[in-house]
Amino acid sequence: MIAVTKAVIPVAGLGTRFLPATKATPKEMLPIVDTPVIQYIVEEAVRAGLDDVLMITGRNKRALEDHFDVADQLEAALRAKDDEERLRLVQDATRLADVHYVRQGQPKGLGHAVLCASRHVGREPFAVLLGDDMIDRRDPLLTRMLEVRAQHGGSVVALMPVDAAHISMYGAAATELTGDSDVVRVTALVEKPAARDAPSNLAVIGRYVLDPAIFPVLAATPPGRGGEIQLTDAINTLAGGRIDDGGPVHGVVFTGRRYDTGDRAEYLRTIVRFAADRPDLGPDFLAWLREFVAEQDQPGGRPVSAEVRA
Ligand code: G1P
């Protein structure tokens, strides 16, 4: 069976939830402490053995290309100051992976973005990582998904149980048990169903390992929810076995740490967690945070909202 070596990262989204910050800056460049979200995503792909990375970009995404490119002037300036530590930080992003870019042109949906990868990917299985979902490095979800692909062939999605009230924000899966407690067979997928129509509370999260059979299916998939070509709809076609090849669809049920950095409140929580875990910043930051929370909790203490309004 062909090994998976390629990762596709769709980054053409407008990032409207983070306006005005994302007016001129790609949302994928927003930092978690001092490292842009996109770098964490590429690092995750590389840790899983996928160092051929294709980004599906759009307008206003030049900063992403600059981030993974050599920064001659900056490197020379740091070298002149003997600032080896920062020089290494700047060079790390360049050396991380072999990064390629293709433009989506028109915003026709996630399925269409993945279809734009077909020429680069060819006839190999590949992974898709969505930039809004960060998976904690201590919980190697993608590696587990690659194992499941190696065992069963076909395609593999990542699933996470969510509150029934939240399932309408995700693709939802109908599943059957397998012999492995963290693996299910996916029999159908529905994109963002109303809670009462959802086949389960298992939500598709932003990691996929796809058989190349997805490409002709995507090309034939009509616009679905929101008038967009949905990746979920194409995987549903594979899961229904309505085509001859492509193999089964399995789901890895993930119970580890996921950070939805596409949501502002969750983005803030992610920054706090990552800052607290950092050996260089964590101890001082946590001490300040404890004081800050105690201050907020005091009767007569200044509530956060008043401070924000002030
Ligand atoms: C996309 C997919 C959806 C999936 C979600 C995971 O939706 O279409 O099936 O559950 O990512 O984050 P989006 O969040 O881009 O609207």
Short mmCIF file of C-alpha atoms in Angstrom, two decimals, residues 32-307:
data_model
loop_
_atom_site.label_atom_id
_atom_site.label_comp_id
_atom_site.label_asym_id
_atom_site.label_seq_id
_atom_site.Cartn_x
_atom_site.Cartn_y
_atom_site.Cartn_z
CA ILE A 32 -0.67 31.59 19.84
CA VAL A 33 1.76 33.42 22.16
CA ASP A 34 4.49 34.08 19.55
CA THR A 35 3.99 31.39 16.93
CA PRO A 36 1.35 31.65 14.20
CA VAL A 37 -1.38 29.02 14.17
CA ILE A 38 -0.27 27.81 10.73
CA GLN A 39 3.16 26.86 12.04
CA TYR A 40 1.62 24.58 14.67
CA ILE A 41 -0.44 22.92 11.93
CA VAL A 42 2.59 22.33 9.68
CA GLU A 43 4.58 21.05 12.68
CA GLU A 44 1.81 18.54 13.39
CA ALA A 45 1.89 17.27 9.79
CA VAL A 46 5.68 16.92 9.91
CA ARG A 47 5.53 15.06 13.24
CA ALA A 48 3.19 12.55 11.56
CA GLY A 49 5.80 12.10 8.79
CA LEU A 50 4.15 14.36 6.19
CA ASP A 51 6.70 16.97 5.12
CA ASP A 52 5.30 17.64 1.64
CA VAL A 53 2.78 20.34 2.44
CA LEU A 54 0.42 21.97 -0.04
CA MET A 55 -1.46 25.08 1.02
CA ILE A 56 -4.61 26.02 -0.86
CA THR A 57 -4.46 29.80 -0.70
CA GLY A 58 -6.40 32.79 -1.93
CA ARG A 59 -6.11 36.57 -2.02
CA ASN A 60 -4.37 38.33 0.90
CA LYS A 61 -2.42 35.21 1.89
CA ARG A 62 1.07 36.35 0.90
CA ALA A 63 2.15 36.54 4.55
CA LEU A 64 1.82 32.75 4.75
CA GLU A 65 4.29 32.29 1.90
CA ASP A 66 6.67 34.81 3.46
CA HIS A 67 6.49 33.00 6.80
CA PHE A 68 7.77 29.71 5.33
CA ASP A 69 10.29 31.41 3.01
CA VAL A 70 13.86 32.55 3.71
CA ALA A 71 13.94 36.05 5.27
CA ASP A 72 17.36 37.25 4.06
CA GLN A 73 17.39 40.76 5.56
CA LEU A 74 16.01 39.70 8.90
CA GLU A 75 18.46 36.79 9.13
CA ALA A 76 21.40 39.07 8.26
CA ALA A 77 20.31 41.56 10.94
CA LEU A 78 20.06 38.82 13.60
CA ARG A 79 23.40 37.36 12.52
CA ALA A 80 25.04 40.79 12.83
CA LYS A 81 23.75 40.96 16.41
CA ASP A 82 24.89 37.39 17.17
CA ASP A 83 21.31 36.62 18.12
CA GLU A 84 21.55 32.89 17.43
CA GLU A 85 18.39 32.04 19.34
CA ARG A 86 16.10 34.29 17.32
CA LEU A 87 17.92 33.38 14.10
CA ARG A 88 17.03 29.75 14.77
CA LEU A 89 13.39 30.68 15.37
CA VAL A 90 13.28 32.51 12.04
CA GLN A 91 14.95 29.64 10.17
CA ASP A 92 12.88 26.89 11.82
CA ALA A 93 9.78 27.75 9.78
CA THR A 94 11.76 27.64 6.52
CA ARG A 95 13.39 24.30 7.25
CA LEU A 96 10.30 22.60 8.63
CA ALA A 97 8.76 21.21 5.45
CA ASP A 98 8.65 21.40 1.68
CA VAL A 99 5.78 23.86 1.32
CA HIS A 100 3.88 24.36 -1.96
CA TYR A 101 1.02 26.67 -2.83
CA VAL A 102 -1.90 26.61 -5.20
CA ARG A 103 -4.62 29.27 -5.38
CA GLN A 104 -8.26 28.37 -5.12
CA GLY A 105 -9.41 31.30 -7.27
CA GLN A 106 -13.06 31.19 -6.31
CA PRO A 107 -14.44 30.53 -2.81
CA LYS A 108 -16.54 27.51 -3.74
CA GLY A 109 -16.17 25.62 -0.47
CA LEU A 110 -13.90 23.19 1.36
CA GLY A 111 -14.58 20.37 -1.12
CA HIS A 112 -13.53 22.62 -3.99
CA ALA A 113 -10.38 23.68 -2.08
CA VAL A 114 -9.38 20.02 -1.64
CA LEU A 115 -10.11 19.36 -5.33
CA CYS A 116 -7.55 22.09 -6.16
CA ALA A 117 -4.90 19.74 -4.66
CA SER A 118 -5.53 16.92 -7.16
CA ARG A 119 -2.71 17.75 -9.59
CA HIS A 120 -0.13 18.00 -6.77
CA VAL A 121 -1.35 14.93 -4.89
CA GLY A 122 -1.81 12.66 -7.90
CA ARG A 123 -2.87 9.08 -7.17
CA GLU A 124 -1.61 8.90 -3.59
CA PRO A 125 -3.52 8.97 -0.34
CA PHE A 126 -3.05 12.28 1.49
CA ALA A 127 -3.99 14.10 4.68
CA VAL A 128 -6.05 17.28 5.04
CA LEU A 129 -5.52 19.51 8.08
CA LEU A 130 -7.89 22.41 8.73
CA GLY A 131 -6.19 25.46 10.20
CA ASP A 132 -8.90 26.34 12.73
CA ASP A 133 -8.44 23.09 14.65
CA MET A 134 -5.26 22.72 16.65
CA ILE A 135 -4.53 19.29 18.13
CA ASP A 136 -2.27 19.14 21.18
CA ARG A 137 1.12 17.65 20.31
CA ARG A 138 0.78 15.25 23.26
CA ASP A 139 -2.25 13.62 21.57
CA PRO A 140 -1.04 12.32 18.17
CA LEU A 141 -4.37 12.04 16.35
CA LEU A 142 -3.00 12.19 12.81
CA THR A 143 -0.50 9.40 13.48
CA ARG A 144 -3.34 7.20 14.72
CA MET A 145 -5.40 8.04 11.61
CA LEU A 146 -2.47 7.02 9.37
CA GLU A 147 -2.29 3.68 11.23
CA VAL A 148 -6.00 3.12 10.60
CA ARG A 149 -5.54 3.93 6.89
CA ALA A 150 -2.61 1.45 6.74
CA GLN A 151 -4.78 -1.21 8.38
CA HIS A 152 -8.06 -0.74 6.49
CA GLY A 153 -7.23 1.29 3.37
CA GLY A 154 -9.85 3.81 2.20
CA SER A 155 -10.32 7.10 4.00
CA VAL A 156 -10.26 8.10 7.66
CA VAL A 157 -11.98 11.04 9.36
CA ALA A 158 -11.44 12.38 12.88
CA LEU A 159 -14.53 12.36 15.08
CA MET A 160 -15.17 13.91 18.45
CA PRO A 161 -18.25 13.63 20.64
CA VAL A 162 -19.86 17.07 21.12
CA ASP A 163 -22.94 18.33 22.96
CA ALA A 164 -26.03 17.57 20.89
CA ALA A 165 -26.74 21.31 20.79
CA HIS A 166 -23.45 21.96 18.98
CA ILE A 167 -23.62 19.28 16.27
CA SER A 168 -25.13 21.74 13.78
CA MET A 169 -21.70 23.44 13.55
CA TYR A 170 -20.04 20.27 12.21
CA GLY A 171 -20.27 17.36 9.85
CA ALA A 172 -22.02 14.54 11.77
CA ALA A 173 -21.36 10.81 11.34
CA ALA A 174 -23.49 7.68 11.35
CA THR A 175 -21.22 4.89 12.54
CA GLU A 176 -20.85 1.20 13.37
CA LEU A 177 -18.51 -0.30 15.95
CA THR A 178 -15.30 -2.10 14.98
CA GLY A 179 -13.02 -4.32 17.06
CA ASP A 180 -10.98 -1.25 18.11
CA SER A 181 -12.50 0.92 20.81
CA ASP A 182 -11.27 4.18 19.22
CA VAL A 183 -12.20 3.27 15.63
CA VAL A 184 -15.66 3.22 14.03
CA ARG A 185 -16.84 2.42 10.54
CA VAL A 186 -18.53 5.49 9.02
CA THR A 187 -21.71 4.63 7.09
CA ALA A 188 -22.88 8.19 6.36
CA LEU A 189 -21.91 11.81 6.93
CA VAL A 190 -24.20 14.86 6.99
CA GLU A 191 -22.87 18.43 6.82
CA LYS A 192 -24.11 20.65 9.67
CA PRO A 193 -27.44 18.97 10.37
CA ALA A 194 -30.05 20.42 12.71
CA ALA A 195 -29.71 18.68 16.11
CA ARG A 196 -32.93 16.69 15.57
CA ASP A 197 -31.68 15.37 12.18
CA ALA A 198 -28.14 14.46 13.30
CA PRO A 199 -27.30 10.75 13.00
CA SER A 200 -25.17 10.99 16.19
CA ASN A 201 -23.27 13.49 18.31
CA LEU A 202 -19.98 12.45 16.67
CA ALA A 203 -18.64 15.57 14.96
CA VAL A 204 -16.09 15.61 12.15
CA ILE A 205 -13.08 17.66 13.27
CA GLY A 206 -10.45 19.10 11.00
CA ARG A 207 -8.22 16.11 10.21
CA TYR A 208 -8.75 13.73 7.30
CA VAL A 209 -6.74 10.98 5.58
CA LEU A 210 -8.24 10.60 2.13
CA ASP A 211 -7.96 8.06 -0.63
CA PRO A 212 -7.31 9.73 -4.02
CA ALA A 213 -10.68 8.26 -5.12
CA ILE A 214 -12.07 11.41 -3.44
CA PHE A 215 -11.01 13.59 -6.41
CA PRO A 216 -13.39 12.30 -9.11
CA VAL A 217 -16.13 12.20 -6.46
CA LEU A 218 -15.46 15.84 -5.52
CA ALA A 219 -15.48 16.83 -9.18
CA ALA A 220 -18.97 15.31 -9.48
CA THR A 221 -20.30 16.63 -6.14
CA PRO A 222 -22.91 19.38 -6.61
CA PRO A 223 -22.97 22.39 -4.28
CA GLY A 224 -24.48 21.40 -0.95
CA ARG A 225 -25.00 23.27 2.28
CA GLY A 226 -24.48 27.02 1.90
CA GLY A 227 -24.23 26.60 -1.89
CA GLU A 228 -20.67 25.29 -1.42
CA ILE A 229 -19.03 22.08 -2.60
CA GLN A 230 -18.76 20.19 0.67
CA LEU A 231 -15.95 17.76 1.48
CA THR A 232 -18.40 16.04 3.84
CA ASP A 233 -20.76 15.25 0.93
CA ALA A 234 -17.96 13.66 -1.12
CA ILE A 235 -16.79 11.53 1.84
CA ASN A 236 -20.42 10.53 2.37
CA THR A 237 -20.46 9.20 -1.21
CA LEU A 238 -17.33 7.15 -0.46
CA ALA A 239 -18.87 5.91 2.82
CA GLY A 240 -22.06 4.82 1.08
CA GLY A 241 -19.99 2.55 -1.17
CA ARG A 242 -21.72 4.06 -4.19
CA ILE A 243 -18.49 3.95 -6.16
CA ASP A 244 -16.40 0.89 -6.97
CA ASP A 245 -13.02 1.86 -5.56
CA GLY A 246 -11.93 4.12 -2.75
CA GLY A 247 -12.44 1.63 0.04
CA PRO A 248 -14.27 2.09 3.32
CA VAL A 249 -14.43 5.21 5.50
CA HIS A 250 -13.38 4.84 9.11
CA GLY A 251 -13.46 7.33 11.95
CA VAL A 252 -10.94 7.71 14.76
CA VAL A 253 -12.82 8.84 17.84
CA PHE A 254 -10.61 11.48 19.43
CA THR A 255 -10.86 12.23 23.13
CA GLY A 256 -7.66 14.30 23.42
CA ARG A 257 -7.04 18.02 23.52
CA ARG A 258 -8.39 20.06 20.60
CA TYR A 259 -8.34 23.85 20.38
CA ASP A 260 -10.81 25.55 18.06
CA THR A 261 -8.78 28.66 17.30
CA GLY A 262 -11.40 29.81 14.78
CA ASP A 263 -13.59 30.82 17.74
CA ARG A 264 -12.53 34.00 19.55
CA ALA A 265 -13.19 32.82 23.11
CA GLU A 266 -11.49 29.46 22.46
CA TYR A 267 -8.60 31.29 20.77
CA LEU A 268 -8.05 33.30 23.97
CA ARG A 269 -8.24 30.17 26.11
CA THR A 270 -5.68 28.50 23.83
CA ILE A 271 -3.24 31.38 24.26
CA VAL A 272 -3.61 31.22 28.05
CA ARG A 273 -3.02 27.44 28.08
CA PHE A 274 0.02 27.66 25.81
CA ALA A 275 1.49 30.58 27.74
CA ALA A 276 1.02 28.70 31.03
CA ASP A 277 2.83 25.65 29.57
CA ARG A 278 5.82 27.65 28.33
CA PRO A 279 8.91 27.24 30.51
CA ASP A 280 10.12 30.79 29.66
CA LEU A 281 6.82 32.57 30.34
CA GLY A 282 4.60 30.17 32.28
CA PRO A 283 5.70 30.65 35.90
CA ASP A 284 5.46 34.49 35.88
CA PHE A 285 2.36 34.48 33.72
CA LEU A 286 0.53 32.03 35.98
CA ALA A 287 1.46 34.02 39.09
CA TRP A 288 0.01 37.16 37.45
CA LEU A 289 -3.07 35.24 36.28
CA ARG A 290 -3.81 33.99 39.81
CA GLU A 291 -3.58 37.54 41.13
CA PHE A 292 -5.71 38.88 38.33
CA VAL A 293 -8.44 36.28 38.94
CA ALA A 294 -8.35 36.90 42.70
CA GLU A 295 -8.75 40.64 42.04
CA GLN A 296 -11.72 39.99 39.78
CA ASP A 297 -13.32 37.74 42.40
CA GLN A 298 -13.09 40.25 45.24
CA PRO A 299 -16.33 41.97 46.21
CA GLY A 300 -16.00 45.43 44.77
CA GLY A 301 -13.25 44.18 42.48
CA ARG A 302 -13.43 45.57 39.03
CA PRO A 303 -15.45 43.23 36.84
CA VAL A 304 -13.83 42.44 33.52
CA SER A 305 -16.61 43.99 31.49
CA ALA A 306 -16.23 47.35 33.26
CA GLU A 307 -12.51 47.30 32.57
#
